[in-house]
């Protein structure tokens, strides 16, 4: 039998396991333990925590909230049988997806699993969990179409991490498979390679506590050929910092244009609004 990782540790609560679908959750700082479950008769939501929001190390959804959820389901209803469980809708079908991304497999996706989907409704996005990059023989330099030499290059697959993840690896000095630095002899400043502003998130409204002079973190992920990036708020220069290093500002209220320019002159902007909490 497949054992879910969020089954409660205390095994007595799994005896007389009711047939339900459920999901647990634990908040940052162990302040809330959630478990929400349903069958075709009832939906039950459990929250455990302190009313003043104080965190408790032992507080987590699986061990604290789920045993209660299972007990409540056992107490409120007759035991569900397979017969009165949900029927699979007729328009649901199975297809192969990439186990890494859950998307439609690309030719390089070797780890495939079967998953349910709704034809015509579920996204048909092709998997991009890897990307093809031209590199030199010892994989120390990468090329683009404009600087690709006639001979001596190979095509290699690299993990296509989202910028947030690359930024996390970099700031925490975690090893990861990196695309080699771009060819220094490349005359073309790479297009579409401007810094990506990861924080703040474009279009969001940020609520700050003005009493505490709450700071806002600015982080960008820049291309391999970049060392330093400069930050601007409403076109006013703020600071130049090593790429991937966060910069903290005390924001003014209202609409802010945040710009990040790399040392190759490539720029990107994002717009946010700052309001008082
Ligand atoms: Zn894939
Ligand atoms: Zn190039």
PDB file of C-alpha atoms and ligand atoms in Angstrom:
ATOM      1  CA  UNK A   1       0.000   0.000   0.000  1.00  0.00           C
ATOM      2  CA  UNK A   2       1.212   3.450  -0.845  1.00  0.00           C
ATOM      3  CA  UNK A   3       2.061   5.288   2.349  1.00  0.00           C
ATOM      4  CA  UNK A   4       1.443   8.996   2.346  1.00  0.00           C
ATOM      5  CA  UNK A   5       4.165  11.045   3.967  1.00  0.00           C
ATOM      6  CA  UNK A   6       1.545  13.085   5.805  1.00  0.00           C
ATOM      7  CA  UNK A   7      -0.085  10.132   7.562  1.00  0.00           C
ATOM      8  CA  UNK A   8      -0.017  10.751  11.307  1.00  0.00           C
ATOM      9  CA  UNK A   9       2.904   9.177  13.162  1.00  0.00           C
ATOM     10  CA  UNK A  10       0.703   7.853  15.922  1.00  0.00           C
ATOM     11  CA  UNK A  11      -0.576   4.692  14.321  1.00  0.00           C
ATOM     12  CA  UNK A  12      -3.685   4.276  16.489  1.00  0.00           C
ATOM     13  CA  UNK A  13      -5.355   7.112  14.612  1.00  0.00           C
ATOM     14  CA  UNK A  14      -5.017   5.234  11.327  1.00  0.00           C
ATOM     15  CA  UNK A  15      -6.966   2.235  12.585  1.00  0.00           C
ATOM     16  CA  UNK A  16     -10.463   2.437  11.136  1.00  0.00           C
ATOM     17  CA  UNK A  17      -9.195   4.796   8.536  1.00  0.00           C
ATOM     18  CA  UNK A  18     -12.250   6.432   6.948  1.00  0.00           C
ATOM     19  CA  UNK A  19     -12.247   6.744   3.169  1.00  0.00           C
ATOM     20  CA  UNK A  20     -11.615  10.437   2.640  1.00  0.00           C
ATOM     21  CA  UNK A  21      -9.527  12.739   0.511  1.00  0.00           C
ATOM     22  CA  UNK A  22      -7.475  15.158   2.585  1.00  0.00           C
ATOM     23  CA  UNK A  23      -4.642  17.632   2.561  1.00  0.00           C
ATOM     24  CA  UNK A  24      -2.577  18.955   5.407  1.00  0.00           C
ATOM     25  CA  UNK A  25      -0.765  22.228   5.843  1.00  0.00           C
ATOM     26  CA  UNK A  26       1.659  23.797   8.297  1.00  0.00           C
ATOM     27  CA  UNK A  27       2.381  27.495   8.278  1.00  0.00           C
ATOM     28  CA  UNK A  28       5.773  29.167   8.442  1.00  0.00           C
ATOM     29  CA  UNK A  29       6.912  29.365  12.058  1.00  0.00           C
ATOM     30  CA  UNK A  30       4.645  26.465  13.034  1.00  0.00           C
ATOM     31  CA  UNK A  31       1.785  28.755  13.928  1.00  0.00           C
ATOM     32  CA  UNK A  32      -1.029  26.864  12.196  1.00  0.00           C
ATOM     33  CA  UNK A  33      -1.707  23.182  11.652  1.00  0.00           C
ATOM     34  CA  UNK A  34      -4.366  22.474   9.051  1.00  0.00           C
ATOM     35  CA  UNK A  35      -6.067  19.384   7.791  1.00  0.00           C
ATOM     36  CA  UNK A  36      -9.024  19.561   5.449  1.00  0.00           C
ATOM     37  CA  UNK A  37     -10.811  16.454   4.232  1.00  0.00           C
ATOM     38  CA  UNK A  38     -13.932  15.404   2.403  1.00  0.00           C
ATOM     39  CA  UNK A  39     -15.936  12.444   1.269  1.00  0.00           C
ATOM     40  CA  UNK A  40     -19.214  12.537  -0.594  1.00  0.00           C
ATOM     41  CA  UNK A  41     -21.161  13.272   2.587  1.00  0.00           C
ATOM     42  CA  UNK A  42     -19.059  15.735   4.571  1.00  0.00           C
ATOM     43  CA  UNK A  43     -16.285  18.273   4.356  1.00  0.00           C
ATOM     44  CA  UNK A  44     -14.343  18.854   7.564  1.00  0.00           C
ATOM     45  CA  UNK A  45     -11.698  21.492   8.201  1.00  0.00           C
ATOM     46  CA  UNK A  46      -9.427  21.379  11.253  1.00  0.00           C
ATOM     47  CA  UNK A  47      -7.239  24.221  12.465  1.00  0.00           C
ATOM     48  CA  UNK A  48      -4.986  23.885  15.510  1.00  0.00           C
ATOM     49  CA  UNK A  49      -2.906  26.685  16.923  1.00  0.00           C
ATOM     50  CA  UNK A  50      -2.695  29.395  19.536  1.00  0.00           C
ATOM     51  CA  UNK A  51      -5.180  32.240  19.271  1.00  0.00           C
ATOM     52  CA  UNK A  52      -2.346  34.721  19.823  1.00  0.00           C
ATOM     53  CA  UNK A  53      -0.468  33.202  16.855  1.00  0.00           C
ATOM     54  CA  UNK A  54       2.452  31.900  18.911  1.00  0.00           C
ATOM     55  CA  UNK A  55       4.331  29.099  17.152  1.00  0.00           C
ATOM     56  CA  UNK A  56       4.845  25.655  18.734  1.00  0.00           C
ATOM     57  CA  UNK A  57       7.588  23.293  17.472  1.00  0.00           C
ATOM     58  CA  UNK A  58       5.290  20.254  17.649  1.00  0.00           C
ATOM     59  CA  UNK A  59       2.562  21.939  15.629  1.00  0.00           C
ATOM     60  CA  UNK A  60       2.162  20.444  12.171  1.00  0.00           C
ATOM     61  CA  UNK A  61      -0.795  19.454  10.046  1.00  0.00           C
ATOM     62  CA  UNK A  62       0.008  15.755   9.715  1.00  0.00           C
ATOM     63  CA  UNK A  63       0.568  14.882  13.380  1.00  0.00           C
ATOM     64  CA  UNK A  64      -1.733  17.315  15.134  1.00  0.00           C
ATOM     65  CA  UNK A  65      -4.649  18.163  12.836  1.00  0.00           C
ATOM     66  CA  UNK A  66      -5.032  14.956  10.786  1.00  0.00           C
ATOM     67  CA  UNK A  67      -5.618  12.531  13.737  1.00  0.00           C
ATOM     68  CA  UNK A  68      -8.469  14.804  14.818  1.00  0.00           C
ATOM     69  CA  UNK A  69      -9.806  14.910  11.271  1.00  0.00           C
ATOM     70  CA  UNK A  70      -9.797  11.099  11.028  1.00  0.00           C
ATOM     71  CA  UNK A  71     -11.496  10.753  14.415  1.00  0.00           C
ATOM     72  CA  UNK A  72     -14.208  13.221  13.439  1.00  0.00           C
ATOM     73  CA  UNK A  73     -14.892  11.385  10.173  1.00  0.00           C
ATOM     74  CA  UNK A  74     -15.075   8.112  12.084  1.00  0.00           C
ATOM     75  CA  UNK A  75     -17.507   9.675  14.553  1.00  0.00           C
ATOM     76  CA  UNK A  76     -19.910  11.474  12.226  1.00  0.00           C
ATOM     77  CA  UNK A  77     -20.735   8.974   9.581  1.00  0.00           C
ATOM     78  CA  UNK A  78     -21.256   5.427   8.581  1.00  0.00           C
ATOM     79  CA  UNK A  79     -18.150   3.928   7.103  1.00  0.00           C
ATOM     80  CA  UNK A  80     -17.874   4.880   3.483  1.00  0.00           C
ATOM     81  CA  UNK A  81     -17.596   2.037   1.087  1.00  0.00           C
ATOM     82  CA  UNK A  82     -15.891   1.949  -2.267  1.00  0.00           C
ATOM     83  CA  UNK A  83     -19.394   1.941  -3.833  1.00  0.00           C
ATOM     84  CA  UNK A  84     -20.401   5.368  -2.591  1.00  0.00           C
ATOM     85  CA  UNK A  85     -17.095   7.014  -3.357  1.00  0.00           C
ATOM     86  CA  UNK A  86     -16.869   9.552  -6.189  1.00  0.00           C
ATOM     87  CA  UNK A  87     -17.180   8.224  -9.714  1.00  0.00           C
ATOM     88  CA  UNK A  88     -14.541   9.253 -12.221  1.00  0.00           C
ATOM     89  CA  UNK A  89     -16.168  11.712 -14.692  1.00  0.00           C
ATOM     90  CA  UNK A  90     -16.432  10.229 -18.209  1.00  0.00           C
ATOM     91  CA  UNK A  91     -14.477  13.019 -19.868  1.00  0.00           C
ATOM     92  CA  UNK A  92     -11.370  12.366 -17.761  1.00  0.00           C
ATOM     93  CA  UNK A  93      -8.625  10.521 -19.578  1.00  0.00           C
ATOM     94  CA  UNK A  94      -5.088   9.371 -18.903  1.00  0.00           C
ATOM     95  CA  UNK A  95      -1.963  10.602 -20.659  1.00  0.00           C
ATOM     96  CA  UNK A  96       1.799  10.488 -20.222  1.00  0.00           C
ATOM     97  CA  UNK A  97       3.357  13.519 -18.557  1.00  0.00           C
ATOM     98  CA  UNK A  98       6.909  14.398 -17.561  1.00  0.00           C
ATOM     99  CA  UNK A  99       7.444  13.369 -13.938  1.00  0.00           C
ATOM    100  CA  UNK A 100       9.598  16.472 -13.363  1.00  0.00           C
ATOM    101  CA  UNK A 101       7.093  19.083 -14.452  1.00  0.00           C
ATOM    102  CA  UNK A 102       3.708  17.399 -14.961  1.00  0.00           C
ATOM    103  CA  UNK A 103       3.622  18.865 -18.479  1.00  0.00           C
ATOM    104  CA  UNK A 104       3.390  17.121 -21.850  1.00  0.00           C
ATOM    105  CA  UNK A 105       6.726  15.301 -22.331  1.00  0.00           C
ATOM    106  CA  UNK A 106       9.392  16.775 -24.587  1.00  0.00           C
ATOM    107  CA  UNK A 107      11.815  14.511 -26.478  1.00  0.00           C
ATOM    108  CA  UNK A 108      14.371  14.783 -23.643  1.00  0.00           C
ATOM    109  CA  UNK A 109      11.932  13.842 -20.853  1.00  0.00           C
ATOM    110  CA  UNK A 110      12.861  10.290 -19.906  1.00  0.00           C
ATOM    111  CA  UNK A 111      10.973   9.993 -16.642  1.00  0.00           C
ATOM    112  CA  UNK A 112       7.306   9.787 -17.626  1.00  0.00           C
ATOM    113  CA  UNK A 113       4.254   8.977 -15.552  1.00  0.00           C
ATOM    114  CA  UNK A 114       0.549   8.510 -16.313  1.00  0.00           C
ATOM    115  CA  UNK A 115      -1.723  11.281 -15.104  1.00  0.00           C
ATOM    116  CA  UNK A 116      -5.385  12.200 -15.451  1.00  0.00           C
ATOM    117  CA  UNK A 117      -6.354  15.125 -17.652  1.00  0.00           C
ATOM    118  CA  UNK A 118      -9.425  16.741 -19.181  1.00  0.00           C
ATOM    119  CA  UNK A 119      -9.119  16.730 -22.986  1.00  0.00           C
ATOM    120  CA  UNK A 120      -9.510  20.255 -24.344  1.00  0.00           C
ATOM    121  CA  UNK A 121      -9.308  21.810 -20.888  1.00  0.00           C
ATOM    122  CA  UNK A 122      -6.081  20.727 -19.170  1.00  0.00           C
ATOM    123  CA  UNK A 123      -3.040  22.748 -20.292  1.00  0.00           C
ATOM    124  CA  UNK A 124      -1.103  21.263 -23.188  1.00  0.00           C
ATOM    125  CA  UNK A 125       2.147  22.981 -22.335  1.00  0.00           C
ATOM    126  CA  UNK A 126       5.229  21.106 -23.493  1.00  0.00           C
ATOM    127  CA  UNK A 127       7.731  20.345 -20.783  1.00  0.00           C
ATOM    128  CA  UNK A 128      10.660  22.758 -20.496  1.00  0.00           C
ATOM    129  CA  UNK A 129      12.383  21.205 -17.536  1.00  0.00           C
ATOM    130  CA  UNK A 130      15.602  21.232 -19.537  1.00  0.00           C
ATOM    131  CA  UNK A 131      16.929  23.486 -22.248  1.00  0.00           C
ATOM    132  CA  UNK A 132      19.354  22.928 -25.098  1.00  0.00           C
ATOM    133  CA  UNK A 133      22.500  25.029 -24.965  1.00  0.00           C
ATOM    134  CA  UNK A 134      25.459  25.164 -27.368  1.00  0.00           C
ATOM    135  CA  UNK A 135      28.722  24.778 -25.461  1.00  0.00           C
ATOM    136  CA  UNK A 136      32.401  24.178 -26.270  1.00  0.00           C
ATOM    137  CA  UNK A 137      34.020  20.744 -25.919  1.00  0.00           C
ATOM    138  CA  UNK A 138      34.804  21.014 -22.199  1.00  0.00           C
ATOM    139  CA  UNK A 139      31.500  22.780 -21.431  1.00  0.00           C
ATOM    140  CA  UNK A 140      33.173  25.924 -20.086  1.00  0.00           C
ATOM    141  CA  UNK A 141      31.719  28.409 -22.610  1.00  0.00           C
ATOM    142  CA  UNK A 142      28.220  28.723 -24.020  1.00  0.00           C
ATOM    143  CA  UNK A 143      27.329  30.173 -27.410  1.00  0.00           C
ATOM    144  CA  UNK A 144      24.377  31.899 -28.999  1.00  0.00           C
ATOM    145  CA  UNK A 145      23.362  31.742 -32.664  1.00  0.00           C
ATOM    146  CA  UNK A 146      25.468  34.825 -33.472  1.00  0.00           C
ATOM    147  CA  UNK A 147      28.743  33.583 -31.956  1.00  0.00           C
ATOM    148  CA  UNK A 148      28.439  29.855 -32.605  1.00  0.00           C
ATOM    149  CA  UNK A 149      31.739  28.655 -34.147  1.00  0.00           C
ATOM    150  CA  UNK A 150      31.670  26.483 -37.278  1.00  0.00           C
ATOM    151  CA  UNK A 151      33.267  23.558 -35.485  1.00  0.00           C
ATOM    152  CA  UNK A 152      34.036  22.439 -31.969  1.00  0.00           C
ATOM    153  CA  UNK A 153      30.695  22.905 -30.286  1.00  0.00           C
ATOM    154  CA  UNK A 154      28.239  20.460 -28.820  1.00  0.00           C
ATOM    155  CA  UNK A 155      24.602  20.706 -27.916  1.00  0.00           C
ATOM    156  CA  UNK A 156      23.939  19.938 -24.254  1.00  0.00           C
ATOM    157  CA  UNK A 157      20.904  19.817 -22.039  1.00  0.00           C
ATOM    158  CA  UNK A 158      20.860  21.899 -18.861  1.00  0.00           C
ATOM    159  CA  UNK A 159      18.227  22.091 -16.120  1.00  0.00           C
ATOM    160  CA  UNK A 160      15.914  24.977 -16.915  1.00  0.00           C
ATOM    161  CA  UNK A 161      15.519  26.346 -13.412  1.00  0.00           C
ATOM    162  CA  UNK A 162      13.160  29.238 -12.792  1.00  0.00           C
ATOM    163  CA  UNK A 163      15.066  32.457 -11.935  1.00  0.00           C
ATOM    164  CA  UNK A 164      13.794  32.376  -8.342  1.00  0.00           C
ATOM    165  CA  UNK A 165      15.451  28.999  -7.816  1.00  0.00           C
ATOM    166  CA  UNK A 166      18.754  30.073  -9.405  1.00  0.00           C
ATOM    167  CA  UNK A 167      18.754  33.117  -7.158  1.00  0.00           C
ATOM    168  CA  UNK A 168      18.144  30.881  -4.134  1.00  0.00           C
ATOM    169  CA  UNK A 169      21.030  28.563  -5.101  1.00  0.00           C
ATOM    170  CA  UNK A 170      23.344  31.541  -5.585  1.00  0.00           C
ATOM    171  CA  UNK A 171      22.541  33.387  -2.361  1.00  0.00           C
ATOM    172  CA  UNK A 172      22.816  30.200  -0.301  1.00  0.00           C
ATOM    173  CA  UNK A 173      25.962  28.967  -2.065  1.00  0.00           C
ATOM    174  CA  UNK A 174      24.281  25.732  -3.030  1.00  0.00           C
ATOM    175  CA  UNK A 175      25.817  23.661  -5.812  1.00  0.00           C
ATOM    176  CA  UNK A 176      23.689  23.391  -8.964  1.00  0.00           C
ATOM    177  CA  UNK A 177      24.202  22.637 -12.629  1.00  0.00           C
ATOM    178  CA  UNK A 178      24.959  25.996 -14.159  1.00  0.00           C
ATOM    179  CA  UNK A 179      24.882  26.963 -17.808  1.00  0.00           C
ATOM    180  CA  UNK A 180      28.504  27.935 -18.680  1.00  0.00           C
ATOM    181  CA  UNK A 181      29.352  31.653 -19.005  1.00  0.00           C
ATOM    182  CA  UNK A 182      28.536  33.140 -22.355  1.00  0.00           C
ATOM    183  CA  UNK A 183      31.344  33.422 -24.902  1.00  0.00           C
ATOM    184  CA  UNK A 184      33.380  36.539 -23.989  1.00  0.00           C
ATOM    185  CA  UNK A 185      34.201  37.102 -27.666  1.00  0.00           C
ATOM    186  CA  UNK A 186      30.518  37.346 -28.540  1.00  0.00           C
ATOM    187  CA  UNK A 187      30.005  40.794 -30.010  1.00  0.00           C
ATOM    188  CA  UNK A 188      26.277  40.749 -29.653  1.00  0.00           C
ATOM    189  CA  UNK A 189      25.000  41.823 -26.287  1.00  0.00           C
ATOM    190  CA  UNK A 190      22.566  39.083 -25.660  1.00  0.00           C
ATOM    191  CA  UNK A 191      19.044  40.151 -26.251  1.00  0.00           C
ATOM    192  CA  UNK A 192      16.315  39.037 -23.904  1.00  0.00           C
ATOM    193  CA  UNK A 193      18.940  38.597 -21.242  1.00  0.00           C
ATOM    194  CA  UNK A 194      18.179  41.616 -19.153  1.00  0.00           C
ATOM    195  CA  UNK A 195      18.109  41.137 -15.375  1.00  0.00           C
ATOM    196  CA  UNK A 196      14.934  39.560 -14.118  1.00  0.00           C
ATOM    197  CA  UNK A 197      13.462  41.316 -11.105  1.00  0.00           C
ATOM    198  CA  UNK A 198      12.365  38.547  -8.761  1.00  0.00           C
ATOM    199  CA  UNK A 199      11.441  40.693  -5.780  1.00  0.00           C
ATOM    200  CA  UNK A 200       9.310  42.704  -5.541  1.00  0.00           C
ATOM    201  CA  UNK A 201       6.752  41.006  -7.756  1.00  0.00           C
ATOM    202  CA  UNK A 202       5.518  43.158 -10.628  1.00  0.00           C
ATOM    203  CA  UNK A 203       1.983  44.466 -10.203  1.00  0.00           C
ATOM    204  CA  UNK A 204       1.572  43.609  -6.538  1.00  0.00           C
ATOM    205  CA  UNK A 205       0.520  45.933  -3.742  1.00  0.00           C
ATOM    206  CA  UNK A 206       2.842  45.751  -0.737  1.00  0.00           C
ATOM    207  CA  UNK A 207       1.472  46.639   2.681  1.00  0.00           C
ATOM    208  CA  UNK A 208       4.090  47.920   5.091  1.00  0.00           C
ATOM    209  CA  UNK A 209       4.160  48.747   8.746  1.00  0.00           C
ATOM    210  CA  UNK A 210       5.480  52.322   8.758  1.00  0.00           C
ATOM    211  CA  UNK A 211       6.145  52.417  12.496  1.00  0.00           C
ATOM    212  CA  UNK A 212       8.782  49.691  12.165  1.00  0.00           C
ATOM    213  CA  UNK A 213      10.355  51.314   9.079  1.00  0.00           C
ATOM    214  CA  UNK A 214       9.670  48.046   7.327  1.00  0.00           C
ATOM    215  CA  UNK A 215      12.056  47.333   4.490  1.00  0.00           C
ATOM    216  CA  UNK A 216      11.389  45.988   1.043  1.00  0.00           C
ATOM    217  CA  UNK A 217      13.787  43.491  -0.483  1.00  0.00           C
ATOM    218  CA  UNK A 218      14.946  43.944  -4.086  1.00  0.00           C
ATOM    219  CA  UNK A 219      16.425  40.911  -5.810  1.00  0.00           C
ATOM    220  CA  UNK A 220      17.233  40.299  -9.445  1.00  0.00           C
ATOM    221  CA  UNK A 221      18.695  37.413 -11.306  1.00  0.00           C
ATOM    222  CA  UNK A 222      21.206  38.479 -13.915  1.00  0.00           C
ATOM    223  CA  UNK A 223      22.911  36.720 -16.814  1.00  0.00           C
ATOM    224  CA  UNK A 224      26.174  34.805 -16.403  1.00  0.00           C
ATOM    225  CA  UNK A 225      28.235  37.587 -17.959  1.00  0.00           C
ATOM    226  CA  UNK A 226      27.094  40.095 -15.322  1.00  0.00           C
ATOM    227  CA  UNK A 227      28.912  40.981 -12.097  1.00  0.00           C
ATOM    228  CA  UNK A 228      27.083  44.037 -10.762  1.00  0.00           C
ATOM    229  CA  UNK A 229      23.563  45.414 -11.045  1.00  0.00           C
ATOM    230  CA  UNK A 230      22.262  48.900 -10.233  1.00  0.00           C
ATOM    231  CA  UNK A 231      18.889  49.662  -8.724  1.00  0.00           C
ATOM    232  CA  UNK A 232      16.662  52.672  -9.352  1.00  0.00           C
ATOM    233  CA  UNK A 233      13.368  53.701  -7.787  1.00  0.00           C
ATOM    234  CA  UNK A 234      11.259  56.071  -9.885  1.00  0.00           C
ATOM    235  CA  UNK A 235      14.400  56.640 -12.011  1.00  0.00           C
ATOM    236  CA  UNK A 236      16.456  57.741  -8.967  1.00  0.00           C
ATOM    237  CA  UNK A 237      19.668  55.786  -8.421  1.00  0.00           C
ATOM    238  CA  UNK A 238      19.649  53.737  -5.194  1.00  0.00           C
ATOM    239  CA  UNK A 239      22.589  51.372  -5.124  1.00  0.00           C
ATOM    240  CA  UNK A 240      24.961  49.194  -7.143  1.00  0.00           C
ATOM    241  CA  UNK A 241      25.353  45.722  -5.762  1.00  0.00           C
ATOM    242  CA  UNK A 242      26.770  42.348  -6.759  1.00  0.00           C
ATOM    243  CA  UNK A 243      24.246  40.415  -8.779  1.00  0.00           C
ATOM    244  CA  UNK A 244      22.027  38.036  -6.806  1.00  0.00           C
ATOM    245  CA  UNK A 245      22.671  40.002  -3.601  1.00  0.00           C
ATOM    246  CA  UNK A 246      19.502  41.461  -2.146  1.00  0.00           C
ATOM    247  CA  UNK A 247      19.212  45.210  -1.606  1.00  0.00           C
ATOM    248  CA  UNK A 248      16.938  46.584   1.105  1.00  0.00           C
ATOM    249  CA  UNK A 249      15.085  49.880   0.907  1.00  0.00           C
ATOM    250  CA  UNK A 250      12.565  51.668   3.083  1.00  0.00           C
ATOM    251  CA  UNK A 251       9.943  52.342   0.423  1.00  0.00           C
ATOM    252  CA  UNK A 252       7.928  55.518   0.056  1.00  0.00           C
ATOM    253  CA  UNK A 253       4.178  55.138  -0.241  1.00  0.00           C
ATOM    254  CA  UNK A 254       2.364  55.100  -3.543  1.00  0.00           C
ATOM    255  CA  UNK A 255       3.190  53.758  -6.976  1.00  0.00           C
ATOM    256  CA  UNK A 256       6.852  52.843  -7.464  1.00  0.00           C
ATOM    257  CA  UNK A 257       8.771  52.032 -10.616  1.00  0.00           C
ATOM    258  CA  UNK A 258      11.640  49.715  -9.757  1.00  0.00           C
ATOM    259  CA  UNK A 259      14.424  49.357 -12.293  1.00  0.00           C
ATOM    260  CA  UNK A 260      17.418  47.090 -12.402  1.00  0.00           C
ATOM    261  CA  UNK A 261      20.264  47.692 -14.870  1.00  0.00           C
ATOM    262  CA  UNK A 262      23.117  45.250 -15.314  1.00  0.00           C
ATOM    263  CA  UNK A 263      26.744  46.163 -16.047  1.00  0.00           C
ATOM    264  CA  UNK A 264      26.148  45.456 -19.736  1.00  0.00           C
ATOM    265  CA  UNK A 265      23.472  48.145 -19.858  1.00  0.00           C
ATOM    266  CA  UNK A 266      20.485  45.832 -20.059  1.00  0.00           C
ATOM    267  CA  UNK A 267      17.541  47.023 -18.027  1.00  0.00           C
ATOM    268  CA  UNK A 268      14.207  45.823 -16.744  1.00  0.00           C
ATOM    269  CA  UNK A 269      11.449  47.488 -14.775  1.00  0.00           C
ATOM    270  CA  UNK A 270       8.618  46.508 -12.538  1.00  0.00           C
ATOM    271  CA  UNK A 271       5.811  48.489 -10.989  1.00  0.00           C
ATOM    272  CA  UNK A 272       4.381  48.054  -7.526  1.00  0.00           C
ATOM    273  CA  UNK A 273       2.239  49.993  -5.098  1.00  0.00           C
ATOM    274  CA  UNK A 274       3.129  50.498  -1.443  1.00  0.00           C
ATOM    275  CA  UNK A 275       0.380  51.088   1.106  1.00  0.00           C
ATOM    276  CA  UNK A 276       0.231  51.383   4.886  1.00  0.00           C
ATOM    277  CA  UNK A 277      -0.876  48.305   6.759  1.00  0.00           C
TER     278      UNK A 277
HETATM  279 ZN1  LIG B   1      10.332  17.138 -18.655  1.00  0.00          ZN
HETATM  280 ZN1  LIG B   2      26.907  34.890 -28.279  1.00  0.00          ZN
END
